[in-house]
CSV table of N, CA and C in Angstrom, one decimal:
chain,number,residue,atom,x,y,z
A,9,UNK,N,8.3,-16.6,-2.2
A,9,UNK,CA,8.0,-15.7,-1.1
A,9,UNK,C,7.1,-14.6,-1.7
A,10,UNK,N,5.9,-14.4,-0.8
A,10,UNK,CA,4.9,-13.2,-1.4
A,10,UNK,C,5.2,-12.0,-1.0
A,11,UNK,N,5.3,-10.9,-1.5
A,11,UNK,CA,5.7,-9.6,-1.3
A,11,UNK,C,4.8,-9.0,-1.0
A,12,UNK,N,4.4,-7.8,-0.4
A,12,UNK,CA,3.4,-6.9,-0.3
A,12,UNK,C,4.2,-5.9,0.1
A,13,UNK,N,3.0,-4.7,-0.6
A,13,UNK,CA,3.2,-3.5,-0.6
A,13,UNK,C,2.6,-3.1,0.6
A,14,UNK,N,3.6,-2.3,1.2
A,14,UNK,CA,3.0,-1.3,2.8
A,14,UNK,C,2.8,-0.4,2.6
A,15,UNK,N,2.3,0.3,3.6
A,15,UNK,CA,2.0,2.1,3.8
A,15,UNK,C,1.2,2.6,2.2
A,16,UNK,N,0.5,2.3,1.7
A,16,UNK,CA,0.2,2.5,0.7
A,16,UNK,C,-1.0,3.5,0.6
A,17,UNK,N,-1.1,4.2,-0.1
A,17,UNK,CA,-2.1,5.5,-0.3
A,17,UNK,C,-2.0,6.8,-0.8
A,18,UNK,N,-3.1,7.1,-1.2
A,18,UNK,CA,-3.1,8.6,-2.3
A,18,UNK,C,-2.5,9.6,-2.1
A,19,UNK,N,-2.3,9.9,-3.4
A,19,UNK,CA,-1.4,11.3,-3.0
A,19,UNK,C,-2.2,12.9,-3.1
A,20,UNK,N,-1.5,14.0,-2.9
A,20,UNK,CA,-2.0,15.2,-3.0
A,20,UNK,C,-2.1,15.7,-4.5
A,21,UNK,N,-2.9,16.4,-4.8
A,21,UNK,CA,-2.7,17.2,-6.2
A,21,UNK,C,-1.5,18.1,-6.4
A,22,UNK,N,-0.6,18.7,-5.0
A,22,UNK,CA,0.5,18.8,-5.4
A,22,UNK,C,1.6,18.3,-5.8
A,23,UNK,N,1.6,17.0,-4.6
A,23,UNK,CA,2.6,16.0,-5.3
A,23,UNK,C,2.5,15.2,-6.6
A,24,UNK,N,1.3,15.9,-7.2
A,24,UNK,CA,1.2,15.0,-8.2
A,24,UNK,C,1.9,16.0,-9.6
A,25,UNK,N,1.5,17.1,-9.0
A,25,UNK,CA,1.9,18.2,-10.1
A,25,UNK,C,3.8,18.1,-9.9
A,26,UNK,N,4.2,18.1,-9.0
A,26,UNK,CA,5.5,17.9,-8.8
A,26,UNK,C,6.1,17.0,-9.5
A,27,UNK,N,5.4,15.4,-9.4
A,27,UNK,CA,6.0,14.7,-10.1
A,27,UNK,C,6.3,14.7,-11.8
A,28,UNK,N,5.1,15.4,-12.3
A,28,UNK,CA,4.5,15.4,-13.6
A,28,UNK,C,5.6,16.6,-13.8
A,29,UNK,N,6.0,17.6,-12.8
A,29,UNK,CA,7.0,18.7,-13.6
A,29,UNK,C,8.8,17.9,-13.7
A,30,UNK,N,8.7,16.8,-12.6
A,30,UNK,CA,10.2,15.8,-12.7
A,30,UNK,C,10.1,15.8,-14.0
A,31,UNK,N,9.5,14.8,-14.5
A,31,UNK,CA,9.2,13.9,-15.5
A,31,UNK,C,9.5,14.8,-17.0
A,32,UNK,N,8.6,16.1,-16.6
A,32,UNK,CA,8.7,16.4,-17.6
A,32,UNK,C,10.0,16.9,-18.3
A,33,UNK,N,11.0,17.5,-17.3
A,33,UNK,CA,12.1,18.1,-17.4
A,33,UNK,C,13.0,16.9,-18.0
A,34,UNK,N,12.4,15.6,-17.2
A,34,UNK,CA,13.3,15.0,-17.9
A,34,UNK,C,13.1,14.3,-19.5
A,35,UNK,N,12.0,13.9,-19.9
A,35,UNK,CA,11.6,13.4,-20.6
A,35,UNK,C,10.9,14.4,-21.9
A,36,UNK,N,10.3,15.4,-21.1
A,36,UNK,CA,9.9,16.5,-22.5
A,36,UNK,C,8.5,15.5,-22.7
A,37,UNK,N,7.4,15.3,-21.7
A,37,UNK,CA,6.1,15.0,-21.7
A,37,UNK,C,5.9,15.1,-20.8
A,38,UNK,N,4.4,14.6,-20.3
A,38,UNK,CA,3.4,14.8,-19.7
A,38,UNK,C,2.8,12.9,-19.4
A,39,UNK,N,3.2,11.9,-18.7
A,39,UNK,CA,3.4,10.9,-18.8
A,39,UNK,C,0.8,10.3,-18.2
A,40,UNK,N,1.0,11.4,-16.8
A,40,UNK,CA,-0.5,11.0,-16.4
A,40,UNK,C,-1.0,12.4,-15.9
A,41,UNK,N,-2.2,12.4,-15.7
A,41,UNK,CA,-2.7,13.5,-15.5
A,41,UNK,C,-3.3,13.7,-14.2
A,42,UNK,N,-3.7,14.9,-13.4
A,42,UNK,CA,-4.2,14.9,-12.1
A,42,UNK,C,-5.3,14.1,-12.1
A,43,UNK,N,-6.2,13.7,-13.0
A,43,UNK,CA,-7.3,12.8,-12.9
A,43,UNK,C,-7.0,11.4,-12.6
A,44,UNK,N,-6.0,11.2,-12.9
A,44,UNK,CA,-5.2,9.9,-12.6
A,44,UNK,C,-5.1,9.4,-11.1
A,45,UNK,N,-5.5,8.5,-10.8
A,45,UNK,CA,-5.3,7.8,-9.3
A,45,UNK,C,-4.0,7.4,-8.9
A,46,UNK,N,-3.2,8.4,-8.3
A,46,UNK,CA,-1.8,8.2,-8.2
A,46,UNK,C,-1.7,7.8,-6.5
A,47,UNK,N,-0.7,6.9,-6.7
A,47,UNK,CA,-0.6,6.2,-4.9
A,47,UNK,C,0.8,6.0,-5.1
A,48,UNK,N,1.0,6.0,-3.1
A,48,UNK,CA,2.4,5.2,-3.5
A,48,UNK,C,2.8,4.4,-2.4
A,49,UNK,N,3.7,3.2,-2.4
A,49,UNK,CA,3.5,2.8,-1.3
A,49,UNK,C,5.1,1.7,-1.2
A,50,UNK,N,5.7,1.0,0.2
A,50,UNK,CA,6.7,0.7,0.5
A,50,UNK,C,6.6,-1.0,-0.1
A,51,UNK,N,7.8,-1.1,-1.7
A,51,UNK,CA,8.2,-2.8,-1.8
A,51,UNK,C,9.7,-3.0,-1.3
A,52,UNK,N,9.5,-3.4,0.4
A,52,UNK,CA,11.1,-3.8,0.8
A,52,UNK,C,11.5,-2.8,0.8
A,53,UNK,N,11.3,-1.4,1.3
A,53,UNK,CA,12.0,-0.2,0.9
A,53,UNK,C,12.8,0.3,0.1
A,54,UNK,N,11.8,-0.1,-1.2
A,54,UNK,CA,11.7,1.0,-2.4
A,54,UNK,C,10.1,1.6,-2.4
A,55,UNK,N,10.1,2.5,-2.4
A,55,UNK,CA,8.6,3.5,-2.8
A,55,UNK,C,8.7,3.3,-4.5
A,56,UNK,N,7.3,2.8,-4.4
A,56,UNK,CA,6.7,2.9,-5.8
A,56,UNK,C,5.3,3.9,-6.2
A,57,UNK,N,5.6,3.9,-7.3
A,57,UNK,CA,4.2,5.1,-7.6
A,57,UNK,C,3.2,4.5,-8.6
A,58,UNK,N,2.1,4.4,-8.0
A,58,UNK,CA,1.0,3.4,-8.6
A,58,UNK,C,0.3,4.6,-10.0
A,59,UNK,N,0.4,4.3,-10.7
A,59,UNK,CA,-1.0,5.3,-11.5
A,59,UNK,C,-1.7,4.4,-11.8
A,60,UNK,N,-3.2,4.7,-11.6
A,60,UNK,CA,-4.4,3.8,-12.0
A,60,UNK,C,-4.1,2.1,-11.3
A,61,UNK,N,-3.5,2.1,-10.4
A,61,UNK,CA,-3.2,0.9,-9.5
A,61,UNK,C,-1.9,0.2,-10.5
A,62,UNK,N,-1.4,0.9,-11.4
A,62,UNK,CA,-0.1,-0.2,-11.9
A,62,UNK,C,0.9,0.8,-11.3
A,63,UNK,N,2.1,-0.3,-11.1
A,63,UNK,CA,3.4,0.1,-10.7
A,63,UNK,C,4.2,0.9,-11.6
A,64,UNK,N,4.5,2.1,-12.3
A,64,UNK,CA,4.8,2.5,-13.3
A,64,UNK,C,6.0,3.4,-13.0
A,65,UNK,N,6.3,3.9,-11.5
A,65,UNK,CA,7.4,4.6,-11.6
A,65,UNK,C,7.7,4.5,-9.9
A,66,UNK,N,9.1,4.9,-9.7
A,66,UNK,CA,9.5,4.4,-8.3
A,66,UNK,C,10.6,5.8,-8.1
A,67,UNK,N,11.0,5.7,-6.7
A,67,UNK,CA,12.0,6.5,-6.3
A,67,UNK,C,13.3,6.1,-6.1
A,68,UNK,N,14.3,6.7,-7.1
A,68,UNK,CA,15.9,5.8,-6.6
A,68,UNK,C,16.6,7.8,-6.0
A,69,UNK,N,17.5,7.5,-4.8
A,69,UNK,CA,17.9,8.6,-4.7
A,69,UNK,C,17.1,10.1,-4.5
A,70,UNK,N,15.4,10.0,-3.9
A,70,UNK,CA,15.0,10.7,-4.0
A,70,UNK,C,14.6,11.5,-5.4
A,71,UNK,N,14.6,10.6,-6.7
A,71,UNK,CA,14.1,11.5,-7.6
A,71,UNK,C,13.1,10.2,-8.1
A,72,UNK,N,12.2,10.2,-8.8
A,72,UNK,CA,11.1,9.9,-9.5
A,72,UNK,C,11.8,9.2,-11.0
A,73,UNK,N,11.8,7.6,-11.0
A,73,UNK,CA,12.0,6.9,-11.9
A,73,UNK,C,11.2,5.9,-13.1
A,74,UNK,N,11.3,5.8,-14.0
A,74,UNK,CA,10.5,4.9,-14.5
A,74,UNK,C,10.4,3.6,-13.6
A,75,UNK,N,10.1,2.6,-14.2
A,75,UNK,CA,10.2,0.8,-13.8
A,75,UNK,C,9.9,0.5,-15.1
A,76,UNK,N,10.2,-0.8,-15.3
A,76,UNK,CA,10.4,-1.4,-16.6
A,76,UNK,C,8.3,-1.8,-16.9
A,77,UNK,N,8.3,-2.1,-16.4
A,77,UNK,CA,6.1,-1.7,-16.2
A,77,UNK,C,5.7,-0.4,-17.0
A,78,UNK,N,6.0,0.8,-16.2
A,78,UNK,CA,6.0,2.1,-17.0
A,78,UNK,C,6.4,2.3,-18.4
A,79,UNK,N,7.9,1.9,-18.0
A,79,UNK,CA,8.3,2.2,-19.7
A,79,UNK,C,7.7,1.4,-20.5
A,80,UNK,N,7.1,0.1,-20.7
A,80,UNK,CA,6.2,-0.5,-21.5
A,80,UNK,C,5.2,0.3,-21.7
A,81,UNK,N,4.5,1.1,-20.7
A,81,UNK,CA,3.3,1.4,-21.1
A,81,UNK,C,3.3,2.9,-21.8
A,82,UNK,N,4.1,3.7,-21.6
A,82,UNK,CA,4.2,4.7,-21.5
A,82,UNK,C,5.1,5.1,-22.5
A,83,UNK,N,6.1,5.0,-23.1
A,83,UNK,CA,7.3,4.8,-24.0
A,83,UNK,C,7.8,5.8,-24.4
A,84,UNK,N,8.5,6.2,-23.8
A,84,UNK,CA,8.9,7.2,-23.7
A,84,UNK,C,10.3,7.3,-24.8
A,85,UNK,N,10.6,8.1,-25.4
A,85,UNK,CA,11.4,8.4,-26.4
A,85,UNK,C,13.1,9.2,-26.5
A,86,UNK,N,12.9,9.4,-25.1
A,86,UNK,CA,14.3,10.0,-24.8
A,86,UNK,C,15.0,9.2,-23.6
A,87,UNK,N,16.2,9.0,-23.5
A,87,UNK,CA,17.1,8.8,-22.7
A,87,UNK,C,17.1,7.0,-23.0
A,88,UNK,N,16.9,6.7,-23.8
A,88,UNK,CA,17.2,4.9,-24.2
A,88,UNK,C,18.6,5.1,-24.6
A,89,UNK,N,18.9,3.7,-24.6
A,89,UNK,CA,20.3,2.7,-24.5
A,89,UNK,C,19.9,1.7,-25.1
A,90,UNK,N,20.6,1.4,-26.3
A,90,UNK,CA,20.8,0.0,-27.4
A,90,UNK,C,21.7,-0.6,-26.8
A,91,UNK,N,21.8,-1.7,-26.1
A,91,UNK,CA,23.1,-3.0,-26.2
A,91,UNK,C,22.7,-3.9,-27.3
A,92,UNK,N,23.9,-4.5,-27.2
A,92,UNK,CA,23.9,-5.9,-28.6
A,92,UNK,C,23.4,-7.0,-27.7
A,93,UNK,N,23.2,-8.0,-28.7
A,93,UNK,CA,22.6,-8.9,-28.0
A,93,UNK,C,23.1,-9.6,-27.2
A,94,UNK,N,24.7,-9.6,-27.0
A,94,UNK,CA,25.7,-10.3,-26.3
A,94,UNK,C,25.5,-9.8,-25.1
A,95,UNK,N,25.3,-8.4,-24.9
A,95,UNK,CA,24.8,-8.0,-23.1
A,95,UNK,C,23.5,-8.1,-22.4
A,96,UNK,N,23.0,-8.9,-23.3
A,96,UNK,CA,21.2,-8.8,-22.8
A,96,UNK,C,21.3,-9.8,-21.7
A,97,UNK,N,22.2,-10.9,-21.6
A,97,UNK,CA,21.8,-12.1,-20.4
A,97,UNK,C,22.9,-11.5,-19.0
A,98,UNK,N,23.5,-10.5,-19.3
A,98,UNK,CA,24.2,-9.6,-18.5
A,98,UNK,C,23.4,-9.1,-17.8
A,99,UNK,N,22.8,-7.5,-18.5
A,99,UNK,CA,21.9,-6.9,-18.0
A,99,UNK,C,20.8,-7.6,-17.4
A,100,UNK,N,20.0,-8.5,-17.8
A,100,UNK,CA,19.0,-9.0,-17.6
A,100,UNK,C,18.9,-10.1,-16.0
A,101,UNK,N,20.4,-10.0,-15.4
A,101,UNK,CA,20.9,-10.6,-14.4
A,101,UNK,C,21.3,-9.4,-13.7
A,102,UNK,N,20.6,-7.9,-13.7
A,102,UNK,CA,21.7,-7.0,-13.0
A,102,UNK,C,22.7,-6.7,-13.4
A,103,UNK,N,23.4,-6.5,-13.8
A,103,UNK,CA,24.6,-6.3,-14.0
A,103,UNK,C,24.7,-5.0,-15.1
A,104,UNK,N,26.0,-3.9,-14.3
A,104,UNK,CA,26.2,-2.7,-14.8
A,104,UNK,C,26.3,-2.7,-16.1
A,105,UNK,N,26.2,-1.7,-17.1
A,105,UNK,CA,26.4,-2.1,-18.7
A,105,UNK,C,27.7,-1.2,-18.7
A,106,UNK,N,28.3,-1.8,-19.4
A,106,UNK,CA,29.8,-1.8,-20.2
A,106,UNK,C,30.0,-0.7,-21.2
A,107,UNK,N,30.8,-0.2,-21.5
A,107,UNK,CA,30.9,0.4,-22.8
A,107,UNK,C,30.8,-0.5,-23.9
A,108,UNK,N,31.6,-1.6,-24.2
A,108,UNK,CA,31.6,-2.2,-25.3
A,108,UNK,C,30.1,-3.2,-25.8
A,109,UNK,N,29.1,-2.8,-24.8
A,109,UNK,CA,28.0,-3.5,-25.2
A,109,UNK,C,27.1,-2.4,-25.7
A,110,UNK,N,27.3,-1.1,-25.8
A,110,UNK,CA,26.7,-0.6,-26.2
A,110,UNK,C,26.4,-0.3,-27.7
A,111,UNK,N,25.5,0.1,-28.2
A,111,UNK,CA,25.4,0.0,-30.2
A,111,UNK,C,25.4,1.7,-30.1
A,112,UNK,N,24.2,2.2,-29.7
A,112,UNK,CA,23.4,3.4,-29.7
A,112,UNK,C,23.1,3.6,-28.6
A,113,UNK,N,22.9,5.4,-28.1
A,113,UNK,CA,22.5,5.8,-27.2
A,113,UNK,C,21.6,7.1,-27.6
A,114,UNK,N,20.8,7.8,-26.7
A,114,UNK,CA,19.9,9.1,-27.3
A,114,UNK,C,21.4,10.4,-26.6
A,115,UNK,N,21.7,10.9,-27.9
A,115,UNK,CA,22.7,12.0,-27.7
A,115,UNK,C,23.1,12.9,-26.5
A,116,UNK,N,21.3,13.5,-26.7
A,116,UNK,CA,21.3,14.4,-25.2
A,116,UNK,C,21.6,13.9,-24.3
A,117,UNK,N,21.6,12.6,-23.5
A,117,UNK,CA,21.8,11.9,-22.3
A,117,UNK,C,23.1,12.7,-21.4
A,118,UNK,N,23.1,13.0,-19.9
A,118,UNK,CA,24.3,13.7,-19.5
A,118,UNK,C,24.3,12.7,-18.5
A,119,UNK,N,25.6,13.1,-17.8
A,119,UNK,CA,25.7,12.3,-16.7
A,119,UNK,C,24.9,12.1,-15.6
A,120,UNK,N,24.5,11.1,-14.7
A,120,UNK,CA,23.7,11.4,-13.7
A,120,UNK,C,22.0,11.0,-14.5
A,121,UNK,N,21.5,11.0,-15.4
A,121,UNK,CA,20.1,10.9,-15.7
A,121,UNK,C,20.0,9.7,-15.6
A,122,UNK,N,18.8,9.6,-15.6
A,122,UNK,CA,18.1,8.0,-15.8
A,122,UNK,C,18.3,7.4,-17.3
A,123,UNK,N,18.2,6.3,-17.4
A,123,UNK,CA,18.3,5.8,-18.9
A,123,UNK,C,17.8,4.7,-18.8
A,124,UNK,N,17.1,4.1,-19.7
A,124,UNK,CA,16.2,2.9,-19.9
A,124,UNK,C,17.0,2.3,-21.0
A,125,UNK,N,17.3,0.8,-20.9
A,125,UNK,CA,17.9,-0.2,-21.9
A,125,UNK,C,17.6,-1.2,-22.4
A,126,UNK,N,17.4,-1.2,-23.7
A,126,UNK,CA,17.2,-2.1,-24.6
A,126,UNK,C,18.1,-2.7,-25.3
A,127,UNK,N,17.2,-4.0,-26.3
A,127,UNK,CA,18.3,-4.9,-27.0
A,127,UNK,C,18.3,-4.1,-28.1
A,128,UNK,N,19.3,-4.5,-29.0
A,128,UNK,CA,19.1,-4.0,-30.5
A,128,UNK,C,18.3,-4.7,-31.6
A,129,UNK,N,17.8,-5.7,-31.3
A,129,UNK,CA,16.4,-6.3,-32.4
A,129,UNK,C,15.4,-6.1,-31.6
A,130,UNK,N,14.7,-6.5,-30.4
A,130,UNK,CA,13.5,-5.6,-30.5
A,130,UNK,C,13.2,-4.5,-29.6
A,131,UNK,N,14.3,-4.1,-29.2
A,131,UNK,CA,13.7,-2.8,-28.9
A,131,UNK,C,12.8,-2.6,-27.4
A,132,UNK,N,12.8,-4.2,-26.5
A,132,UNK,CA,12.1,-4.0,-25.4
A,132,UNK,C,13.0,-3.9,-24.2
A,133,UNK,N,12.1,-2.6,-23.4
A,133,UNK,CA,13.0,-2.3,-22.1
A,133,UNK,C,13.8,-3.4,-21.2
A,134,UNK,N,15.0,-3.9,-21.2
A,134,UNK,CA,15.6,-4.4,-20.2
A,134,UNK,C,15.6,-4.4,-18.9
A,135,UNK,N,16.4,-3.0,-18.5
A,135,UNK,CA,16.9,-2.2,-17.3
A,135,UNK,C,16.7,-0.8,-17.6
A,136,UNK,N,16.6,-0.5,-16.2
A,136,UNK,CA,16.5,0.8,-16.0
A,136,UNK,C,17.9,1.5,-15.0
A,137,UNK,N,18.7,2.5,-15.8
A,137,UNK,CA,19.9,2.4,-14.8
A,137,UNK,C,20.4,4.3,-14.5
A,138,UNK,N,21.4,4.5,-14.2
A,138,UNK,CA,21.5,6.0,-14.0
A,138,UNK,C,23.2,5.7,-14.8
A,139,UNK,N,23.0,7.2,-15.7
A,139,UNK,CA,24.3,6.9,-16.5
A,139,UNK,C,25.5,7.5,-16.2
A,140,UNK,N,26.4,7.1,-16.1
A,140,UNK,CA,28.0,7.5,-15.4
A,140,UNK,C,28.4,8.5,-16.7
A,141,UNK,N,28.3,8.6,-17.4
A,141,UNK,CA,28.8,9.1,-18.5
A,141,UNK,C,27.8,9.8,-19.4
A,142,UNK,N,28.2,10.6,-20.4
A,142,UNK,CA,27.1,11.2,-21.2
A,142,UNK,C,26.4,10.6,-22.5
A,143,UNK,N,25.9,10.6,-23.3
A,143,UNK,CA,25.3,9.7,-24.4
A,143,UNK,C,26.6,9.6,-25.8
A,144,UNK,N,26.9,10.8,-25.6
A,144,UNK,CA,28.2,10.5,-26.8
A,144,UNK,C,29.7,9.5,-26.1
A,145,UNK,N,29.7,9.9,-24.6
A,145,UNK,CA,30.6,9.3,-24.4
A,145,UNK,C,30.2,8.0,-24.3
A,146,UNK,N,29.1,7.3,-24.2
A,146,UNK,CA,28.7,5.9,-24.2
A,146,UNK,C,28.9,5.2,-25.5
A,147,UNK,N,28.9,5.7,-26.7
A,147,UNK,CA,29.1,5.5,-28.1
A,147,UNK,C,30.5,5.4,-28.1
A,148,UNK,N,31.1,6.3,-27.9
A,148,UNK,CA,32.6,6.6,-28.1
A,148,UNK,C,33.7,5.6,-27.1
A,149,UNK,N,33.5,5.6,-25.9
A,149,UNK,CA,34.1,5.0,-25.2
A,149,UNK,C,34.3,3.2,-25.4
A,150,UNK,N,35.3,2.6,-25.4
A,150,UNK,CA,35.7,1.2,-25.8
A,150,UNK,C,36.1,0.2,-24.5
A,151,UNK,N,35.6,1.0,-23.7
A,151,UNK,CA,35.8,0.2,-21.8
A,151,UNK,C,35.4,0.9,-21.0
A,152,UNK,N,35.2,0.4,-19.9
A,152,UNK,CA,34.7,0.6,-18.6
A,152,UNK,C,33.1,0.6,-18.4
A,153,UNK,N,32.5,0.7,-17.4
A,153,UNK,CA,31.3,1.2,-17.0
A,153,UNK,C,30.7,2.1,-17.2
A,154,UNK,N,29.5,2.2,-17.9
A,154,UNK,CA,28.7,3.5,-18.3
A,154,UNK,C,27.3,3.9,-17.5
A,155,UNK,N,27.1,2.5,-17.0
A,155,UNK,CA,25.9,2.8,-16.5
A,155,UNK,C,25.5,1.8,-15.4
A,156,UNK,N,24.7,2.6,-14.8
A,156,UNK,CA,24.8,1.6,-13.2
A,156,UNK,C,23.2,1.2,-12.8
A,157,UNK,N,23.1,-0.1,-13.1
A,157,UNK,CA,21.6,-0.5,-13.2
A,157,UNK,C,21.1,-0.1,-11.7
A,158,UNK,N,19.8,-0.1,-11.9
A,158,UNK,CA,19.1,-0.3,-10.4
A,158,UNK,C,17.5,-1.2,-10.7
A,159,UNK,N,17.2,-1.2,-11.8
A,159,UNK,CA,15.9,-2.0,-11.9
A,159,UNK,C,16.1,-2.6,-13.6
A,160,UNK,N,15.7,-4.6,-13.3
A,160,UNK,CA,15.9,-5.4,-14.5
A,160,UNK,C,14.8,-6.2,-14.7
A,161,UNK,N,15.0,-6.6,-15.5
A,161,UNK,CA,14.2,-7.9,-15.7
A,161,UNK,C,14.4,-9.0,-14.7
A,162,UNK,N,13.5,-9.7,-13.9
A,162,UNK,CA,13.5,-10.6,-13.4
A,162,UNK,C,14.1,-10.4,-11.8
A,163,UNK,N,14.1,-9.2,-11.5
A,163,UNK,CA,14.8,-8.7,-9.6
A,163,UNK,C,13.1,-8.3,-9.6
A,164,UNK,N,13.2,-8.5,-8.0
A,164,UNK,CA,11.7,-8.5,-7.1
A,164,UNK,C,10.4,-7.3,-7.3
A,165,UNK,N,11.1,-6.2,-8.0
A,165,UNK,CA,10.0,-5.7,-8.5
A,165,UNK,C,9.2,-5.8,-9.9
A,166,UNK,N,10.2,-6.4,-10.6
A,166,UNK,CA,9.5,-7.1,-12.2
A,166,UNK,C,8.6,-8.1,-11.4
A,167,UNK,N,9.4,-8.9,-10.3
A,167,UNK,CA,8.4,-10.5,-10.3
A,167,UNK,C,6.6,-10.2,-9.1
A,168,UNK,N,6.9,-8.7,-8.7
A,168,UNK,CA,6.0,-8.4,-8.0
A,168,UNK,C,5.1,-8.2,-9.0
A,169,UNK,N,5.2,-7.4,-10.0
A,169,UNK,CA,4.4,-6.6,-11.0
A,169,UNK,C,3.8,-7.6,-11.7
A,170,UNK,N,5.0,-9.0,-12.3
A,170,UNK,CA,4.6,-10.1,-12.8
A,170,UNK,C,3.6,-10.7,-12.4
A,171,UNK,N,3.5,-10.9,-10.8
A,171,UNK,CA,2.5,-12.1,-10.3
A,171,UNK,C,1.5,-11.2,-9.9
A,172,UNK,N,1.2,-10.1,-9.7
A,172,UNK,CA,0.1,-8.8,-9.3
A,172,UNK,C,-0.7,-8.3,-10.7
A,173,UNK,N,-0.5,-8.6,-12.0
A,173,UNK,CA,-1.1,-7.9,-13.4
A,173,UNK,C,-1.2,-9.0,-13.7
């Protein structure tokens, strides 16, 4: 099935400064700049945010998120998630991450942020999920759910981005 992007088109230099102030609160950078060709447009009703025509960041909940595209390109250094290798065919199917699949997390993480997940050997983005818990309690905790995916490897906007780049 081919997907296409709807309603698609440029944004303002304020929305652009807006987004760049999200980002930065959350992340502690400056990811693109107003010179950047920023767009955004409807996949299946998720809004995505094009910089320079790649799909690099989306909206879950009204706030401004990576996509696993972005974080490749972009790499951002805070708010990552280590699983072992045992939860990579988990995650990589959707599926929420666990406490006991976790190795490491970035400390500061609080409840409610975004968090990008990786394996523990290389280190490439998985999922992208919002975390139920804080980064020490992700380490510490020996059950339940810590984090609640919304974008993976291999769901319709990886395979859009895949067959479009």
């Amino acid at each position: 099935m081919f997907v296409k992007i709807k309603n698609r088109h440029r944004l303002k230099s304020r929305e652009i400064r807006n987004y760049q102030n999200d980002l930065k609160s959350i992340f502690g950078e400056i990811f693109f700049d107003e010179k950047s060709s920023v767009e955004t447009g409807d996949l299946n009703g998720r809004i995505i945010i094009f910089i320079d025509s790649e799909p690099c960041f989306m909206f879950y909940n009204d706030k401004i998120v990576f996509t696993l595209h972005g974080l490749n390109k972009y790499k951002p250094a805070k708010n990552f998630v280590v699983v072992d290798m045992g939860a990579v065919k988990f995650v990589t199917n959707g599926a929420d991450v666990m406490a006991p699949g976790i190795v490491d997390a970035d400390k500061d993480i609080i409840e409610g942020n975004q968090v990008w997940i990786c394996d523990e050997n290389h280190h490439k983005p998985l999922a992208i999920g919002i975390a139920l818990v804080s980064g020490n309690d992700m380490i510490s905790k020996s059950k339940g759910k810590v984090i609640n995916t919304i974008h993976y490897v291999g769901d319709e906007l990886w395979n859009y981005v895949a067959k479009s780049l």
